[in-house]
PDB file of C-alpha atoms in Angstrom:
ATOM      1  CA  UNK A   1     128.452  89.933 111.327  1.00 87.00           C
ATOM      2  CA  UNK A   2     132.034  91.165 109.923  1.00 87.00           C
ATOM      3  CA  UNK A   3     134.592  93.072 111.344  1.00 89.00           C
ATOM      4  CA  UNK A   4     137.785  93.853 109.201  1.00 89.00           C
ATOM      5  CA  UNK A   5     141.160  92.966 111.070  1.00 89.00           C
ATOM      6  CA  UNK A   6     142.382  96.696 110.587  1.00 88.00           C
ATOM      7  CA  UNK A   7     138.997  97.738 112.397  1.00 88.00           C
ATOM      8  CA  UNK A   8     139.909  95.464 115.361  1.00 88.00           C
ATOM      9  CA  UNK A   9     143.290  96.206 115.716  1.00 89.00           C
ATOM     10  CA  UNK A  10     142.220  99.856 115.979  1.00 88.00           C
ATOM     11  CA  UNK A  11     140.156  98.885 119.023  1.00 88.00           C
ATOM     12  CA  UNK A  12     142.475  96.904 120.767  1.00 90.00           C
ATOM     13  CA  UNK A  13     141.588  93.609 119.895  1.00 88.00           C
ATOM     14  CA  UNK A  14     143.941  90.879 119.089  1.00 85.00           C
ATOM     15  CA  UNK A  15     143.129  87.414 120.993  1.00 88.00           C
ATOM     16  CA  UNK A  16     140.463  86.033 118.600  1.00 89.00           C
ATOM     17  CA  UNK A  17     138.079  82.774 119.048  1.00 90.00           C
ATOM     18  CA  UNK A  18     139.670  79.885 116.705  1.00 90.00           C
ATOM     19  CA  UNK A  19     136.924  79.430 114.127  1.00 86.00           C
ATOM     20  CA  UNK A  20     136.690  76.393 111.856  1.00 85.00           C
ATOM     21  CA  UNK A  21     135.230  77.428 108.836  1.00 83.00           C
ATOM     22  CA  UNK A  22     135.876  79.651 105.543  1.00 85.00           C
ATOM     23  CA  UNK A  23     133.880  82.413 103.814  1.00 83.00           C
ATOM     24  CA  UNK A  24     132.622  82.149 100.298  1.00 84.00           C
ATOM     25  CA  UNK A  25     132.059  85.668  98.853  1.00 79.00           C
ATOM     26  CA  UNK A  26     130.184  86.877  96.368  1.00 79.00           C
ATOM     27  CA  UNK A  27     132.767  87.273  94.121  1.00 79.00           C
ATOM     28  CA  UNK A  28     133.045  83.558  94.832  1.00 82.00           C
ATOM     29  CA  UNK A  29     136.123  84.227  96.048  1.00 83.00           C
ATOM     30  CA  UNK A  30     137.321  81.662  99.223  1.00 84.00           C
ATOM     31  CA  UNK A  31     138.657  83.284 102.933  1.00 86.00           C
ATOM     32  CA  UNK A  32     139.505  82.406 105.981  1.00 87.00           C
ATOM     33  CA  UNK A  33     138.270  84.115 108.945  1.00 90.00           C
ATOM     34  CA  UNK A  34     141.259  85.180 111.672  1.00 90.00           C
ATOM     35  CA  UNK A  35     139.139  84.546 113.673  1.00 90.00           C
ATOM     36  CA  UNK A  36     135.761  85.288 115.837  1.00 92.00           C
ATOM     37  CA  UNK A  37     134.967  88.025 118.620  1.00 91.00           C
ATOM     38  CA  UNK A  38     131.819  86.785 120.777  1.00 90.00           C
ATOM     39  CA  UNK A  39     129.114  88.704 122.719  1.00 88.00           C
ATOM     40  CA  UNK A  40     130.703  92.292 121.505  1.00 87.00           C
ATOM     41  CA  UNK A  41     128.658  95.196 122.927  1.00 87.00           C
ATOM     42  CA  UNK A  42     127.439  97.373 119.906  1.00 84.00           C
ATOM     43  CA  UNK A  43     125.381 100.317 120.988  1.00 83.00           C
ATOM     44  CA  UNK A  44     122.386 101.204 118.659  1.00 79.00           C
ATOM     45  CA  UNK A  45     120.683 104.390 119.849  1.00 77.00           C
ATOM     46  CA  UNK A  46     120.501 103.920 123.673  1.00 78.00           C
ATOM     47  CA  UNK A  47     120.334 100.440 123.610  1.00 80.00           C
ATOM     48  CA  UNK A  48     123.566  97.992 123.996  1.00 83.00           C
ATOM     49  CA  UNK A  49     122.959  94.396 121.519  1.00 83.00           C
ATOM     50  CA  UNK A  50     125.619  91.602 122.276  1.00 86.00           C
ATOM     51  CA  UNK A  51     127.243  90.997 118.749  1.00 87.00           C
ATOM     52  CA  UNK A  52     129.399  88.268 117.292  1.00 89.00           C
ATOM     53  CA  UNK A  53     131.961  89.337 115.114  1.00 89.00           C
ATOM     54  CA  UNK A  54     133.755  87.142 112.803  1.00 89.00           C
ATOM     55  CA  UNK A  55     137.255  88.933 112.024  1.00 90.00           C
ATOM     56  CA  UNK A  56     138.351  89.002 108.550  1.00 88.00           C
ATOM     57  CA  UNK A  57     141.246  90.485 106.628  1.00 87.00           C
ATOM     58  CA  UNK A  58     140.391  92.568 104.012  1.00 83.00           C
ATOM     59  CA  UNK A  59     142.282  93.783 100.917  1.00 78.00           C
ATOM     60  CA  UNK A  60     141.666  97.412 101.567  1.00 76.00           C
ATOM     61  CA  UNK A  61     139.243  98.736 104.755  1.00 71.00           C
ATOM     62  CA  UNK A  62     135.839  98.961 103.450  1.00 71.00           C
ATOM     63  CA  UNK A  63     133.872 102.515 103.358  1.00 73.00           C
ATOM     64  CA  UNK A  64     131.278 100.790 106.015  1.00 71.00           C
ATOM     65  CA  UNK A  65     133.445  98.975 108.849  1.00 78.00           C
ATOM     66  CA  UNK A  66     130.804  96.409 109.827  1.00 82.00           C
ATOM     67  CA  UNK A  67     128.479  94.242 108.425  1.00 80.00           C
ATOM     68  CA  UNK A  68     126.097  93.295 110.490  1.00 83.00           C
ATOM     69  CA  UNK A  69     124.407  89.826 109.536  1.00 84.00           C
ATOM     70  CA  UNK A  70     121.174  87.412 110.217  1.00 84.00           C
ATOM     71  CA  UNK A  71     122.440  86.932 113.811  1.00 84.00           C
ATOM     72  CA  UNK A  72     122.393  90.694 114.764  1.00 83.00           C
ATOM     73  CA  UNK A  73     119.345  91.269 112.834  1.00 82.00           C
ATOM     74  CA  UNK A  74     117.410  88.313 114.908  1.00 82.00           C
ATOM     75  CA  UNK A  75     118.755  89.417 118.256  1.00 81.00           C
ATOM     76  CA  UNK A  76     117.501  93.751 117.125  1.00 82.00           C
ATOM     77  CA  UNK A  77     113.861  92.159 116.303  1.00 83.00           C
ATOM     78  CA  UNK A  78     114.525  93.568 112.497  1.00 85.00           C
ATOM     79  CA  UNK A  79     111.543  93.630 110.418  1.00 86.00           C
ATOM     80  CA  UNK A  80     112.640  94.141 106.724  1.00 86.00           C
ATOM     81  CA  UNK A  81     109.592  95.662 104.413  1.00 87.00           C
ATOM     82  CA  UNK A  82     110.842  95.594 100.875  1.00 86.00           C
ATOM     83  CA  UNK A  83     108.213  96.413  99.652  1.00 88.00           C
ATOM     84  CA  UNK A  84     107.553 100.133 101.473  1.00 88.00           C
ATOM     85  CA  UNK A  85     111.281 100.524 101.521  1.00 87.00           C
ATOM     86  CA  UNK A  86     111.850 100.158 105.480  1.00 89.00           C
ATOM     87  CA  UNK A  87     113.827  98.541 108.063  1.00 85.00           C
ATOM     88  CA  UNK A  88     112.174  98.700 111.304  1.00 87.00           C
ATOM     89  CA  UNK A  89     114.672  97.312 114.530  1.00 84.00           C
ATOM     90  CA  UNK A  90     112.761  96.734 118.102  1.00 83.00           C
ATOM     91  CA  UNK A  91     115.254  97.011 120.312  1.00 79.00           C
ATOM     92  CA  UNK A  92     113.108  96.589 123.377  1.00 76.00           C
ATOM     93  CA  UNK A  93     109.917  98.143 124.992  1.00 76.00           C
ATOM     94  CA  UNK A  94     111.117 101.950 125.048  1.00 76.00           C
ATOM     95  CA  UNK A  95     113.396 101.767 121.639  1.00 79.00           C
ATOM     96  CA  UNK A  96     112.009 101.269 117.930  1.00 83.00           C
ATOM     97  CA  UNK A  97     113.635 102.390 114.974  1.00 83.00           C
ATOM     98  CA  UNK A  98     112.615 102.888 111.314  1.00 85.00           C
ATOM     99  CA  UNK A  99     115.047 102.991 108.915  1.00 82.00           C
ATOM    100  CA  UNK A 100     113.589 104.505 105.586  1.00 85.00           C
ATOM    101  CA  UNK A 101     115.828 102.930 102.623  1.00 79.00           C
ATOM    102  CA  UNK A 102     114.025 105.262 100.263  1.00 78.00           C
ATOM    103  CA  UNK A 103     115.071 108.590 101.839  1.00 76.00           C
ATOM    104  CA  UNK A 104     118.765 107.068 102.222  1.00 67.00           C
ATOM    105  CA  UNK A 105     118.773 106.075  98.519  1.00 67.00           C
ATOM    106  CA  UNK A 106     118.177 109.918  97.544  1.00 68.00           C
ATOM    107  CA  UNK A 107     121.374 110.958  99.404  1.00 63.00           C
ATOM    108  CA  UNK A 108     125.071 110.389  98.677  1.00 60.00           C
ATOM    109  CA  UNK A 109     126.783 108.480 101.100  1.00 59.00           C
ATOM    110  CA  UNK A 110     129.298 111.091 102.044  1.00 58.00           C
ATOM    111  CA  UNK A 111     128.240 114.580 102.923  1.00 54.00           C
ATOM    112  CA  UNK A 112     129.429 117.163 100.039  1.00 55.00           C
ATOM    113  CA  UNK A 113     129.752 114.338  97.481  1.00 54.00           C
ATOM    114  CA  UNK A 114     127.644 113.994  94.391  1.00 50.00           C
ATOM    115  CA  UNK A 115     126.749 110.891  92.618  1.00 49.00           C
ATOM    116  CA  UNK A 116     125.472 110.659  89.526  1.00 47.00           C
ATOM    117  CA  UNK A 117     125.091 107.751  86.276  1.00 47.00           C
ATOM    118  CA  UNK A 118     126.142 108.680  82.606  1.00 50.00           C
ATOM    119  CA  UNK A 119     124.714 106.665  79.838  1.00 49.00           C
ATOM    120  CA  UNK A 120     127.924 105.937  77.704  1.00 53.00           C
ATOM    121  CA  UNK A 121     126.240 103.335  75.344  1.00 58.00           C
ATOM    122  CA  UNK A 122     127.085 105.372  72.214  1.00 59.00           C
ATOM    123  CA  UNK A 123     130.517 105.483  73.046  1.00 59.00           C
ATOM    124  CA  UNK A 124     131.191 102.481  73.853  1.00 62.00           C
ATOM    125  CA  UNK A 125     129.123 100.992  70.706  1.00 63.00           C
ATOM    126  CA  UNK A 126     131.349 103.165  68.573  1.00 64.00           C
ATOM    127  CA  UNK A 127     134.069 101.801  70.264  1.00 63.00           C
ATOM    128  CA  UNK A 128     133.721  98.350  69.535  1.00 61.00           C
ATOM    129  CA  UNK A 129     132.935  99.331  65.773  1.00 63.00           C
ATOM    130  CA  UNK A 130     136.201 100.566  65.851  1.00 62.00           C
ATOM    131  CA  UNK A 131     137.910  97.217  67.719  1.00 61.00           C
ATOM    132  CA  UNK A 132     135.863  95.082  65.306  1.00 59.00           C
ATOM    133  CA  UNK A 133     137.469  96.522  62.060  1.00 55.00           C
ATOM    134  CA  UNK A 134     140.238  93.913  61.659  1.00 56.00           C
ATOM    135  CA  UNK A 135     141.692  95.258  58.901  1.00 65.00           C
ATOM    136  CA  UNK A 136     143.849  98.452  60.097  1.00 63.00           C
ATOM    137  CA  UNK A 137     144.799  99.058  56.062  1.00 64.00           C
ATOM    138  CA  UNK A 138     141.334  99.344  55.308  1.00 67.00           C
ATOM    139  CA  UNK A 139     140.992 101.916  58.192  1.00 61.00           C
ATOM    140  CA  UNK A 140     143.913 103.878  56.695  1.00 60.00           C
ATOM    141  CA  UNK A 141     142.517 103.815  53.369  1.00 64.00           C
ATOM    142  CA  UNK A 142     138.831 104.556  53.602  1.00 67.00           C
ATOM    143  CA  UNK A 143     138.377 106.978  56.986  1.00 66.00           C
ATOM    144  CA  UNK A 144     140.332 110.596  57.437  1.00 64.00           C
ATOM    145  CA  UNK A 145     143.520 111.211  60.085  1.00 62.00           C
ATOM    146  CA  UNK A 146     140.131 112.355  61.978  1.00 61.00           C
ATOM    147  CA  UNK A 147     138.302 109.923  62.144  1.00 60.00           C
ATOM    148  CA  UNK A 148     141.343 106.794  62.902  1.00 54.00           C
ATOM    149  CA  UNK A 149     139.622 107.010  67.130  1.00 59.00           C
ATOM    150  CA  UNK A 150     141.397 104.284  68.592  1.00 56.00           C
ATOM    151  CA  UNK A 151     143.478 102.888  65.687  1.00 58.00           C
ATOM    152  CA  UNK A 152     145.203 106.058  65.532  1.00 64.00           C
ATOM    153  CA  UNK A 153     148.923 105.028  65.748  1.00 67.00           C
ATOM    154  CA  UNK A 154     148.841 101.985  63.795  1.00 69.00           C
ATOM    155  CA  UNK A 155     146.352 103.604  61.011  1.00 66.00           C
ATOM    156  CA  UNK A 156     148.964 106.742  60.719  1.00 71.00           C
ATOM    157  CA  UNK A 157     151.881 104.141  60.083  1.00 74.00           C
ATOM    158  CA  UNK A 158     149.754 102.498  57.153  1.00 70.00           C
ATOM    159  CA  UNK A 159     149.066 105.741  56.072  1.00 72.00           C
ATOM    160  CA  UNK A 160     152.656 106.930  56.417  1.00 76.00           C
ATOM    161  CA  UNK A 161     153.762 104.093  54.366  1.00 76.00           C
ATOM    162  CA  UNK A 162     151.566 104.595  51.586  1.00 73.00           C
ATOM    163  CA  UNK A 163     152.265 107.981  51.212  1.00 75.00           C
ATOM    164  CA  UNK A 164     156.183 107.305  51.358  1.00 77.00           C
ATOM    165  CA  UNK A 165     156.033 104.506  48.616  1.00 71.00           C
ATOM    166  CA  UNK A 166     157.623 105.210  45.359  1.00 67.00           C
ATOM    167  CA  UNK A 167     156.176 104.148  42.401  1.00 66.00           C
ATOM    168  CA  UNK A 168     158.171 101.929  40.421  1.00 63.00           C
ATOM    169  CA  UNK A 169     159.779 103.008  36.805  1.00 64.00           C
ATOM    170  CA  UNK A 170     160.835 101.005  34.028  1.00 64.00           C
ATOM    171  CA  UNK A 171     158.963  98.041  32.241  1.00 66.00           C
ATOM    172  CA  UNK A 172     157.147  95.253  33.855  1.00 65.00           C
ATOM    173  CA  UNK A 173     157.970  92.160  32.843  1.00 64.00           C
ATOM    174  CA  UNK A 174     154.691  89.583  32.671  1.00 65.00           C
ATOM    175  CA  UNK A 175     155.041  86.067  31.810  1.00 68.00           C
ATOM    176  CA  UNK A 176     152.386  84.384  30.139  1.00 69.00           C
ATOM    177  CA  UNK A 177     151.268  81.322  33.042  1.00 69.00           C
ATOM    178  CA  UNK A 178     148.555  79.557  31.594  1.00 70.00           C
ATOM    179  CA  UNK A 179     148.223  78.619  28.389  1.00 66.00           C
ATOM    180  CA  UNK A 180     144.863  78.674  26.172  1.00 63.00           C
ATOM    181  CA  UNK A 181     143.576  75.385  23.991  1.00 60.00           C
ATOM    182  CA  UNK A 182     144.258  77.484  21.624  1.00 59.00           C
ATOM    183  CA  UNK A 183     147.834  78.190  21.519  1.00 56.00           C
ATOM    184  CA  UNK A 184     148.175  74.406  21.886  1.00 55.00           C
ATOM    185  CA  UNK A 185     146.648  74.316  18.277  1.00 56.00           C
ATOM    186  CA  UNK A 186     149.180  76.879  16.897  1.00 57.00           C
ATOM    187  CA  UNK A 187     152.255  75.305  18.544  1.00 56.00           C
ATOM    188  CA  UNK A 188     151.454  71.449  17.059  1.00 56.00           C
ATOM    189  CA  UNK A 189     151.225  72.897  13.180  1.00 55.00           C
TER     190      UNK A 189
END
């Protein structure tokens, strides 16, 4: 089980158990523990389970201050049923309790908070149309001030400049580069 250092300090703990070992997360991320807090009394319901805690600092304090792991589990007599959706803990003869993961699932975390999921698959497909065009001249050239999205500044600027170019006056003058077989035949007679 885990206990963040800011929750211990909070309690009044600061002596910790040396503890040889480091956490791999599942960000695969590496920690070391500060430390460990043995036999901790946590009450669940009316019944008191001796807890080890393993004390661990934490970039910011977590929404849920402990984790409780295999160990506690063992000691509460969990019974995990995935497949109905339940977490049953028999905490002795008098105290059983059933957890229903389904009911929890249907209700936000927080009381007065809503949660919800928006599909933005469009958007973000139109997006990476938009990041895929590598040409930013084309852009300019082919799609309306409207329609630019996330090229916007860099499309203007094309668009500036082409709208800001003079045309040139006067006459051109071409040079002839290659020459035909034949010319060849006209220059040797």
């Amino acid at each position: 089980s885990i206990m963040p250092l800011t929750v211990a300090k909070r309690l009044g703990f600061s002596d910790y158990k040396r503890c040889n070992f480091s956490l791999v997360l599942a960000d695969r991320s590496i920690r070391l523990p500060k430390g460990m807090l043995e036999d901790m009394p946590l009450k669940v319901g009316n019944v008191v389970v001796p807890t080890d805690f393993i004390v661990l600092e934490m970039d910011e304090e977590p929404k849920d201050p402990l984790i409780l792991g295999r160990p506690f589990l063992a000691t509460a007599g969990a019974v995990i049923d995935v497949k109905r959706g339940k977490i049953e803990l028999n905490l002795g003869k008098d105290c059983r309790m059933v957890f229903d993961i389904n009911d929890v699932m249907k209700q936000p975390t927080i009381s007065g908070e809503s949660f919800y999921i928006e599909t933005l698959e469009q958007l973000a497909d139109e997006y990476l149309e938009e990041l895929n065009v590598e040409d930013k001249l084309q852009v300019a050239l082919t799609k309306d001030n409207a329609e630019f999205g996330c090229l916007q500044a860099e499309s203007l600027g094309y668009a500036w400049l082409l709208d800001t170019n003079k045309a040139e006056t006067g006459e051109i003058g071409l040079e002839k580069l290659v020459e035909t077989a034949s010319d060849d035949k006209q220059d040797d007679k």
